[in-house]
């Protein structure tokens, strides 16, 4: 067997006709090219993410002169690579031999983790199956059960896929030593699909990569027609190697189903926990989560009891968080099929996820997205694609005019209250276009984001998308990391995002933990920790000045002084139009909360000018010069400094409460606004 399984080089691919498997007819040139491209896409190099399948890679002698070395795979040369793989093969063989003797799943999992080198685990899959193929049904069942148990937790899905890829590609060689190799391997492939560790698309995709008259194609056709296309195919495939003294995967699933039914009837958690421990398959606990969720969907009266069982099992450490995530993920993957029997499956599952996340026993951010309805799922392909072009047009016009009110008007006609994804797309394109322009446009982008007052969730999603596409943006903008960090820090300074949102941005990034994302977040944190960070970040791109101002580089202190002067002139002269013109010419709409703050403070300190100042706020608000977001922000700033005001005005808290009530009556403030003073009472 070992002689038919020569070393594999992930980082070295043949560009000659030696791609052909021994004894098989030549591959067409087109298929060679397709295979090479796909293997590059899906190798651990992660050159490019794609939905395509793993290609059949060559296992021939890595010292062939026709090899091309790809940098960045973690191996300095082919010699060390071959040594690592050779050593891994020896240890993998020993682990498989011991497993067939002991049937100890936990021991195999621990040994694979200690062995490390996760990029070679495809070989363990190949070796496990190929060794089981030449043994009794007992070992075949043990091999199938082990793969299903270790899937995702110990062996990553791409490595399982790749292992079966290589098994099918080497079917011609396996047939030399194992007469019924085609039939046995077909059962293994069918079993992997039934156990949800291989996607059904594996069959057709692999057929396209193999010669039509190869044994591998026979395996795939037999798996599809003889096993997966038959009535009750899942039961037939799972019982194919039954009748041994070992528990099969089907046995374990049956016992899980029984213990859940008994628990629903009796409500005895202690007995249920005892049965779960008695299974002795900790790496298969995701099946408990999956079946409990499905049962809760089918029996609404049992929903509370089943979810309570899962919650307590996790709290006491009986089921770990990885298994919970895997169980929920498997339900999400099969939600379309479940919806055929349970029409409300998608909505019910969403409620389960929300409940579990709120109670702290599920990390919802680690799950795939689950739309509330199919229409939302198709948003990216329909509404979003149309909106992207409109967003670019709106942003370009804004950079020319500087008219934030026009942008607000355009977005109101395009977006609904539930268009969170579209809002994130708009912010993404706004910042992307600004990064490719001068400081003026960058400052204007920050001003607009602050003015729009989008929910923090949508802004976080926008930055996650920006980080995800940073590598592509870097082709045109080498300092993309620095720019993104500054935009992110500015969002915190402008209170569009809270400091704690920085980590959430990284968690929401599809490639969470990526070097680009980590650099952006770390740099943003560094900027925010610096001395006088707020003022420095505000001044980075000119202090928010638009071309209509005479001093685009005004500091925060200077702007505050201008606001103080315009209010004093208005209070003494009463020229409302001139006061509004001065507010507009500040050129810093994101800083209009300071106008609100200073106006209300003057009301508290100078009773005789109260009505005149209320009139100014009303005109500014009605004309859109000061947004409701800036109004709320201004009152919030005063709320935070009421204690200091009370040193000069003893009844400042009482006066401020009166101002809040009047602002609500005038429509300046949301009804939900409450001061800290009110909360403490």
XYZ file of C-alpha atoms in Angstrom:
681
model
C 0.000 0.000 0.000
C 2.780 2.433 0.855
C 4.391 2.071 -2.572
C 1.193 3.262 -4.232
C 1.004 6.312 -2.015
C 4.129 8.379 -2.831
C 4.872 11.683 -1.075
C 2.611 14.627 -1.846
C 3.902 18.164 -2.235
C 1.295 20.822 -1.633
C 3.607 23.621 -2.616
C 5.121 21.978 -5.696
C 3.007 21.202 -8.727
C 4.062 19.516 -11.946
C 3.551 21.408 -15.139
C 4.242 18.427 -17.402
C 2.372 15.341 -18.491
C 3.492 13.633 -15.288
C 0.203 14.821 -13.770
C -1.273 11.638 -15.169
C -1.856 8.879 -12.667
C 0.208 5.704 -13.237
C -1.505 3.426 -15.682
C -4.167 5.936 -16.744
C -4.543 7.561 -20.181
C -3.198 11.101 -20.654
C -5.254 13.933 -19.219
C -6.449 16.548 -21.756
C -4.476 19.785 -21.546
C -7.582 21.732 -20.592
C -8.173 19.489 -17.580
C -4.537 19.808 -16.558
C -4.819 23.597 -16.509
C -8.110 23.507 -14.640
C -6.685 21.132 -12.059
C -3.603 23.271 -11.498
C -5.632 26.444 -11.055
C -8.033 24.807 -8.633
C -5.281 23.266 -6.566
C -3.669 26.686 -6.270
C -6.952 28.192 -5.159
C -7.545 25.615 -2.481
C -4.125 24.795 -1.150
C -3.212 25.988 2.383
C -1.591 29.014 0.700
C -5.089 30.478 0.373
C -4.069 32.294 -2.783
C -7.730 32.904 -3.477
C -10.947 31.849 -1.807
C -13.431 30.116 -4.118
C -16.439 27.839 -4.230
C -14.657 25.444 -6.570
C -13.480 22.023 -5.474
C -10.009 20.830 -4.560
C -8.091 19.607 -7.555
C -6.350 16.253 -7.847
C -2.730 17.019 -7.039
C 0.261 15.058 -8.149
C 1.992 12.759 -5.693
C 5.014 11.975 -7.823
C 8.678 12.454 -7.006
C 9.146 16.020 -5.715
C 12.695 16.143 -7.058
C 11.459 16.257 -10.660
C 13.148 19.196 -12.491
C 9.792 20.343 -13.859
C 8.544 21.451 -10.445
C 7.693 25.027 -9.577
C 8.154 26.142 -5.971
C 5.540 28.509 -4.534
C 6.829 30.775 -1.792
C 5.060 31.307 1.496
C 3.950 27.770 2.286
C 5.913 27.538 5.492
C 8.628 25.205 4.117
C 12.033 26.581 3.328
C 12.843 23.871 0.779
C 11.572 20.599 -0.656
C 13.957 18.559 1.521
C 12.440 19.734 4.825
C 8.952 19.414 3.332
C 9.565 15.797 2.327
C 11.072 15.033 5.721
C 8.038 16.438 7.524
C 5.588 14.525 5.344
C 7.597 11.301 5.567
C 7.651 11.518 9.354
C 3.926 12.368 9.427
C 3.132 9.308 7.278
C 4.934 6.995 9.690
C 3.148 8.388 12.741
C -0.243 8.461 11.007
C 0.097 4.799 10.113
C 0.902 3.928 13.735
C -2.111 5.942 14.992
C -4.447 4.126 12.587
C -3.080 0.714 13.585
C -3.546 1.493 17.274
C -7.065 2.774 16.707
C -8.128 -0.426 14.977
C -6.853 -2.280 18.026
C -8.264 -0.053 20.789
C -11.272 1.735 19.223
C -10.290 4.769 21.335
C -11.585 7.848 19.498
C -10.452 10.317 22.167
C -6.904 8.969 22.042
C -6.761 9.437 18.260
C -8.003 13.009 18.567
C -5.397 13.849 21.206
C -2.566 12.225 19.249
C -3.452 14.118 16.069
C -3.517 17.389 17.981
C -0.129 16.645 19.555
C 1.266 15.660 16.179
C 0.303 19.074 14.799
C 0.861 19.839 11.085
C -2.874 20.269 10.338
C -2.070 20.833 6.658
C -1.097 17.125 6.400
C -4.283 15.718 7.937
C -5.644 14.995 4.469
C -3.056 12.210 4.458
C -4.455 10.790 7.705
C -7.896 10.640 6.036
C -6.417 8.859 3.036
C -4.376 6.421 5.120
C -7.268 5.618 7.493
C -9.656 4.758 4.649
C -7.109 2.919 2.492
C -6.037 0.725 5.441
C -9.656 0.012 6.409
C -10.527 -0.942 2.816
C -8.279 -4.001 3.060
C -9.766 -5.144 6.398
C -13.041 -6.413 7.819
C -16.363 -4.588 8.091
C -15.544 -3.805 11.718
C -12.549 -1.654 10.740
C -14.447 -0.056 7.863
C -17.221 1.025 10.222
C -14.671 2.230 12.754
C -12.955 4.338 10.084
C -16.229 5.922 8.907
C -17.272 6.646 12.487
C -13.883 8.183 13.347
C -13.996 10.559 10.376
C -17.497 11.711 11.258
C -16.467 12.234 14.882
C -13.249 14.177 14.198
C -14.737 16.252 11.386
C -14.305 20.028 11.902
C -13.045 19.686 15.491
C -9.746 17.951 14.745
C -9.655 17.595 10.957
C -10.699 20.705 9.060
C -13.386 20.237 6.351
C -10.983 21.131 3.470
C -8.576 18.415 4.658
C -11.362 15.803 4.707
C -12.385 16.912 1.210
C -8.798 16.706 0.020
C -8.253 13.294 1.559
C -11.215 11.835 -0.352
C -10.042 13.697 -3.431
C -6.759 11.792 -3.277
C -8.460 8.484 -2.490
C -10.633 8.748 -5.602
C -7.659 9.853 -7.713
C -5.645 6.808 -6.573
C -8.475 4.295 -7.154
C -6.524 2.717 -10.045
C -3.579 2.001 -7.748
C -5.777 0.787 -4.882
C -7.477 -1.705 -7.221
C -4.156 -3.447 -7.786
C -4.038 -4.669 -4.158
C -7.753 -4.587 -3.277
C -9.958 -6.406 -5.830
C -13.204 -4.776 -4.650
C -11.640 -1.327 -4.153
C -14.174 0.404 -6.406
C -17.189 -0.853 -4.443
C -15.641 -0.319 -0.999
C -14.422 3.177 -1.798
C -17.836 4.010 -3.290
C -19.431 3.093 0.041
C -16.922 5.270 1.929
C -17.739 8.231 -0.337
C -21.488 7.661 0.016
C -21.128 7.271 3.790
C -19.167 10.547 4.017
C -21.976 12.341 2.172
C -24.645 10.760 4.377
C -22.659 11.737 7.491
C -22.435 15.367 6.239
C -18.652 15.450 6.038
C -18.582 15.650 2.229
C -20.902 17.825 0.131
C -22.995 16.008 -2.511
C -21.402 18.285 -5.131
C -18.156 16.369 -4.552
C -19.322 13.672 -6.976
C -19.894 15.809 -10.049
C -16.960 18.114 -9.428
C -14.514 15.246 -9.100
C -15.846 13.528 -12.228
C -14.841 16.582 -14.250
C -11.271 16.285 -13.008
C -10.709 12.587 -13.787
C -10.276 10.689 -17.075
C -13.582 9.142 -18.188
C -12.245 5.581 -18.129
C -10.480 5.804 -14.770
C -11.395 3.762 -11.706
C -12.038 6.995 -9.819
C -14.962 7.833 -12.101
C -16.333 4.306 -11.539
C -16.182 4.913 -7.791
C -18.088 8.179 -8.049
C -20.749 6.761 -10.387
C -21.256 3.725 -8.165
C -21.558 5.897 -5.064
C -24.163 8.040 -6.783
C -26.262 5.410 -8.589
C -25.877 2.291 -6.456
C -25.981 3.855 -3.011
C -27.172 7.468 -2.889
C -29.953 7.139 -5.479
C -31.692 4.171 -3.848
C -34.768 4.403 -1.566
C -33.830 4.810 2.109
C -30.236 5.259 0.941
C -29.062 6.789 4.247
C -30.209 3.771 6.242
C -28.745 1.353 3.692
C -25.353 3.070 3.643
C -25.113 3.425 7.428
C -25.948 -0.249 7.995
C -23.696 -1.555 5.235
C -20.941 -2.467 7.684
C -23.212 -3.141 10.686
C -23.473 -6.350 12.685
C -20.227 -5.886 14.569
C -19.629 -5.620 18.289
C -18.879 -1.903 17.933
C -21.337 0.930 17.983
C -21.872 2.318 14.532
C -22.589 5.980 13.870
C -26.216 4.961 13.352
C -26.235 3.273 16.788
C -24.986 6.455 18.450
C -27.552 8.596 16.613
C -30.292 6.200 17.672
C -29.197 6.327 21.314
C -29.063 10.133 21.187
C -32.572 10.208 19.780
C -33.811 7.836 22.505
C -32.235 9.775 25.375
C -33.751 13.048 24.088
C -37.213 11.477 23.796
C -36.960 10.050 27.318
C -35.829 13.425 28.658
C -38.749 15.221 27.007
C -41.117 12.740 28.647
C -39.537 12.716 32.112
C -37.686 16.035 32.408
C -34.935 14.249 34.365
C -31.751 16.203 33.536
C -29.551 14.081 35.773
C -30.493 10.913 33.896
C -30.042 12.655 30.539
C -26.548 13.826 31.558
C -25.690 10.286 32.681
C -26.741 8.924 29.285
C -24.701 11.561 27.438
C -21.619 10.670 29.484
C -22.294 6.983 28.852
C -22.030 7.503 25.105
C -18.315 8.292 25.543
C -18.170 10.227 22.265
C -17.331 13.833 23.264
C -16.337 14.689 19.697
C -19.798 13.640 18.474
C -21.795 15.838 20.872
C -22.674 18.167 17.996
C -25.174 15.471 17.000
C -26.912 15.927 20.363
C -27.169 19.678 19.741
C -28.428 19.144 16.200
C -31.075 16.574 17.122
C -32.229 18.530 20.174
C -32.767 21.634 18.030
C -34.676 19.705 15.365
C -36.831 18.049 18.026
C -37.522 21.466 19.571
C -38.627 22.740 16.149
C -40.951 19.774 15.649
C -42.383 19.768 19.187
C -42.980 23.330 20.296
C -44.187 22.200 23.718
C -40.778 20.607 24.337
C -38.811 23.659 23.148
C -38.166 25.189 26.570
C -37.172 21.868 28.129
C -34.743 20.931 25.318
C -33.056 24.329 25.175
C -32.741 24.229 28.949
C -31.003 20.844 28.682
C -28.468 22.209 26.187
C -27.821 25.314 28.279
C -27.127 23.357 31.474
C -25.047 20.723 29.647
C -22.811 23.548 28.416
C -22.680 25.310 31.787
C -21.477 22.142 33.551
C -18.926 21.442 30.800
C -20.588 18.290 29.512
C -20.833 19.730 25.980
C -18.155 22.199 24.899
C -18.676 25.409 22.923
C -17.084 23.991 19.770
C -19.637 21.199 19.642
C -22.465 23.688 20.185
C -21.272 25.871 17.310
C -20.880 22.830 15.075
C -24.380 21.604 15.933
C -25.962 24.959 15.100
C -23.863 25.220 11.920
C -25.068 21.839 10.700
C -28.677 22.968 11.180
C -27.979 26.173 9.252
C -26.443 24.150 6.404
C -29.559 22.001 6.136
C -32.158 24.708 6.805
C -33.546 24.568 3.260
C -34.328 20.847 3.557
C -35.759 21.314 7.050
C -38.058 24.046 5.745
C -39.789 21.494 3.519
C -41.079 19.662 6.611
C -41.094 22.603 9.030
C -42.187 25.739 7.108
C -41.171 28.048 9.967
C -37.776 26.369 10.467
C -35.731 29.420 9.492
C -37.629 31.766 11.815
C -37.593 29.271 14.703
C -33.863 28.646 14.341
C -33.200 32.378 14.328
C -35.106 32.680 17.608
C -33.069 29.774 19.066
C -29.818 31.499 18.057
C -30.938 34.811 19.586
C -32.014 33.134 22.827
C -28.822 31.077 23.130
C -26.625 34.101 22.406
C -28.457 36.298 24.905
C -28.091 33.604 27.595
C -24.374 33.304 26.860
C -24.095 29.677 25.742
C -23.610 30.342 22.020
C -21.228 32.659 20.166
C -23.552 33.853 17.384
C -20.757 35.720 15.555
C -19.051 32.394 14.784
C -22.081 31.126 12.839
C -22.943 31.607 9.195
C -25.517 34.287 8.522
C -29.133 33.136 8.634
C -31.596 35.481 6.955
C -35.044 35.931 8.432
C -36.502 35.224 5.005
C -35.358 34.175 1.577
C -35.818 37.671 0.173
C -33.170 39.070 2.509
C -30.834 36.243 1.555
C -30.965 37.365 -2.086
C -30.326 41.008 -1.216
C -26.645 40.923 -2.107
C -27.392 39.682 -5.618
C -30.249 42.060 -6.433
C -30.893 45.242 -4.450
C -27.294 45.562 -3.268
C -25.799 45.394 -6.761
C -28.163 48.146 -7.961
C -27.543 50.272 -4.866
C -23.746 50.092 -5.233
C -23.817 52.151 -8.431
C -26.163 54.701 -6.846
C -23.935 54.911 -3.767
C -20.883 55.748 -5.887
C -22.821 58.456 -7.720
C -24.115 59.991 -4.465
C -20.609 60.037 -2.952
C -19.009 61.643 -6.017
C -21.636 64.405 -6.069
C -21.110 64.982 -2.352
C -17.355 65.414 -2.821
C -18.124 68.137 -5.376
C -20.889 69.957 -3.498
C -20.251 69.225 0.182
C -24.047 69.170 0.639
C -24.776 66.696 3.432
C -28.504 67.449 3.406
C -28.723 66.321 -0.221
C -27.019 63.028 0.683
C -29.454 62.518 3.544
C -32.370 63.188 1.193
C -31.048 60.756 -1.446
C -30.516 58.001 1.101
C -33.965 58.467 2.611
C -35.495 57.720 -0.809
C -33.262 54.683 -1.347
C -33.150 53.069 2.098
C -35.771 51.692 4.431
C -35.472 51.196 8.180
C -34.442 47.557 7.597
C -31.730 48.294 5.019
C -28.800 47.666 7.350
C -26.770 45.909 4.682
C -27.232 48.775 2.228
C -26.195 51.329 4.842
C -23.006 49.349 5.444
C -22.370 49.243 1.690
C -22.780 53.031 1.447
C -20.272 53.668 4.250
C -17.860 51.215 2.640
C -17.954 52.963 -0.726
C -17.786 56.403 0.891
C -14.554 55.544 2.716
C -13.115 53.553 -0.211
C -13.539 56.500 -2.604
C -12.247 58.953 0.012
C -9.079 56.917 0.618
C -8.134 57.397 -3.027
C -8.486 61.197 -2.779
C -7.045 64.150 -0.872
C -7.377 65.147 2.775
C -10.402 67.298 1.991
C -12.467 64.317 0.783
C -11.281 62.149 3.665
C -12.422 64.788 6.135
C -15.724 65.176 4.294
C -16.266 61.408 4.475
C -15.831 61.476 8.271
C -18.184 64.443 8.540
C -20.840 62.630 6.500
C -20.603 59.380 8.481
C -21.082 61.360 11.696
C -23.960 63.375 10.231
C -25.896 60.385 8.874
C -26.173 58.833 12.331
C -26.291 55.242 11.062
C -26.614 52.516 13.745
C -23.179 51.417 15.062
C -23.874 47.868 13.842
C -24.016 49.047 10.224
C -20.824 51.098 10.567
C -19.063 48.094 12.128
C -20.156 45.925 9.223
C -18.825 48.532 6.791
C -15.373 48.508 8.415
C -15.383 44.695 8.433
C -15.995 44.729 4.676
C -13.273 47.356 4.223
C -10.770 45.207 6.117
C -11.811 42.153 4.106
C -11.064 43.943 0.816
C -7.934 45.709 2.111
C -5.577 43.483 0.116
C -7.250 44.503 -3.144
C -7.374 48.166 -2.113
C -3.642 48.039 -1.338
C -2.929 47.597 -5.054
C -3.965 51.239 -5.548
C -3.363 52.546 -2.036
C -0.195 51.196 -0.345
C -1.111 52.866 2.982
C -4.587 51.333 3.191
C -3.950 49.961 6.698
C -2.957 53.392 8.027
C -5.940 55.074 6.353
C -8.432 52.502 7.656
C -6.992 52.807 11.167
C -7.392 56.590 11.044
C -10.984 56.363 9.755
C -11.778 53.844 12.507
C -10.190 56.008 15.204
C -12.060 59.041 13.874
C -15.358 57.124 14.093
C -14.634 56.540 17.789
C -13.707 60.196 18.393
C -16.897 61.315 16.612
C -18.813 58.824 18.815
C -20.139 57.001 15.776
C -18.585 53.875 17.300
C -17.766 53.055 20.914
C -14.192 51.974 21.821
C -15.455 48.457 22.550
C -16.694 48.228 18.951
C -13.111 47.934 17.680
C -12.826 44.275 18.684
C -16.294 43.609 17.315
C -15.163 44.943 13.912
C -12.392 42.354 13.876
C -14.737 39.561 15.002
C -17.215 40.391 12.231
C -14.527 40.270 9.538
C -14.995 37.043 7.471
C -11.288 36.286 7.847
C -11.355 36.960 11.586
C -7.900 37.237 13.093
C -6.329 38.132 9.738
C -3.077 40.078 9.854
C -4.634 43.044 8.039
C -7.544 43.258 10.459
C -5.299 42.961 13.495
C -2.963 45.683 12.181
C -5.862 48.073 11.558
C -7.378 47.533 15.014
C -4.022 47.748 16.791
C -3.086 50.962 14.962
C -6.494 52.516 15.714
C -6.057 51.682 19.414
C -2.581 53.226 19.388
C -3.925 56.429 17.827
C -6.685 56.656 20.441
C -4.293 56.086 23.379
C -1.937 58.905 22.385
C -1.840 62.150 24.375
C -4.489 64.627 23.153
C -5.628 61.927 20.744
C -9.063 63.408 20.111
C -7.714 66.758 18.926
C -4.936 65.181 16.857
C -7.316 62.792 15.109
C -9.788 65.590 14.382
C -7.010 67.739 12.886
C -5.429 64.946 10.838
C -7.316 65.845 7.663
C -7.887 69.542 8.295
C -10.239 69.689 11.253
C -13.382 69.162 9.191
C -13.209 72.442 7.321
C -14.952 72.578 3.960
C -13.817 74.944 1.213
C -16.440 77.524 2.207
C -14.490 78.251 5.370
C -11.497 80.544 5.508
C -9.599 78.310 7.907
C -10.066 74.630 7.020
C -7.428 73.717 9.536
C -9.224 75.180 12.549
C -8.528 73.438 15.823
C -11.267 72.245 18.139
C -10.406 75.065 20.538
C -10.728 77.671 17.765
C -14.099 76.284 16.642
C -15.405 76.384 20.216
C -14.324 80.020 20.453
C -16.157 80.840 17.208
C -19.329 79.204 18.535
C -19.048 81.196 21.754
C -18.659 84.447 19.808
C -21.581 83.788 17.427
C -23.890 82.977 20.368
C -22.868 86.142 22.215
C -23.495 88.250 19.117
C -26.871 86.568 18.536
C -27.994 86.999 22.155
C -27.089 90.682 22.082
C -28.206 91.483 18.512
C -30.946 88.952 17.872
C -30.123 88.483 14.157
C -31.345 84.912 13.663
C -30.391 84.688 9.970
C -26.832 85.870 10.673
C -26.495 83.348 13.509
C -27.595 80.475 11.255
C -25.171 81.640 8.549
C -22.312 81.635 11.037
C -23.206 78.113 12.223
C -23.233 76.891 8.628
C -19.917 78.544 7.793
C -18.204 76.701 10.613
C -18.037 73.910 8.054
C -18.151 71.263 10.782
C -21.665 69.745 10.881
C -20.367 66.842 12.948
C -19.445 69.387 15.651
C -22.857 71.116 15.816
C -23.538 69.352 19.104
C -21.237 72.008 20.599
C -23.674 74.713 19.398
C -26.475 72.844 21.193
C -24.398 72.349 24.317
C -23.300 75.998 24.623
C -26.841 77.258 23.887
C -28.406 75.129 26.638
C -25.621 76.016 29.088
C -26.353 79.716 28.446
C -30.043 79.030 29.133
C -29.129 77.484 32.461
C -26.787 80.362 33.363
C -28.768 83.306 31.869
C -32.512 82.978 32.316
C -33.358 86.198 30.472
C -32.085 84.926 27.068
C -33.812 81.564 27.180
C -36.540 82.151 24.564
C -34.131 83.678 22.053
C -31.833 80.641 22.323
C -34.756 78.218 22.012
C -35.737 80.019 18.819
C -32.212 79.562 17.408
C -32.257 75.839 18.181
C -35.707 75.455 16.650
C -34.741 77.173 13.380
C -31.460 75.209 13.152
C -33.308 71.948 13.767
C -36.238 72.648 11.408
C -33.878 73.682 8.593
C -31.743 70.549 9.030
C -28.697 72.580 10.008
C -28.528 70.644 13.283
C -29.623 67.007 13.118
C -31.500 65.171 15.840
C -28.341 63.101 16.367
C -26.333 66.268 17.103
C -29.152 67.533 19.336
C -29.083 64.341 21.376
C -25.312 64.440 21.517
C -25.298 68.059 22.751
C -27.765 67.324 25.550
C -25.802 64.212 26.454
C -22.633 66.284 26.834
C -24.412 68.620 29.241
C -25.844 65.665 31.153
C -22.290 64.427 31.710
C -21.169 67.801 33.105
C -24.192 68.758 35.257
C -22.198 68.255 38.461
C -19.587 70.785 37.330
C -22.309 73.241 36.312
C -23.884 72.891 39.750
C -20.789 74.479 41.311
C -21.735 77.798 39.671
C -25.477 77.248 39.303
C -26.802 75.293 42.320
C -30.067 74.347 40.630
C -28.403 73.400 37.325
C -29.744 69.835 37.453
C -33.320 71.061 37.869
C -32.961 73.603 35.059
C -31.413 70.990 32.786
C -34.305 68.592 33.435
C -36.716 71.364 32.402
C -34.709 71.916 29.217
C -34.856 68.201 28.411
C -38.633 68.134 28.823
C -39.091 71.187 26.617
C -36.735 69.779 23.966
C -38.856 66.635 23.845
C -42.005 68.731 23.420
C -40.352 70.715 20.622
C -39.294 67.452 18.966
C -35.552 68.096 19.342
C -34.929 64.999 21.462
C -36.059 61.392 21.268
C -38.624 60.395 23.872
C -36.177 57.691 24.942
C -33.597 60.272 26.089
C -33.018 60.167 29.835
C -30.424 61.999 31.887
C -28.140 60.328 34.391
C -29.731 62.472 37.054
C -33.111 60.904 36.271
C -31.649 57.406 36.284
C -30.049 57.853 39.690
C -33.365 58.888 41.120
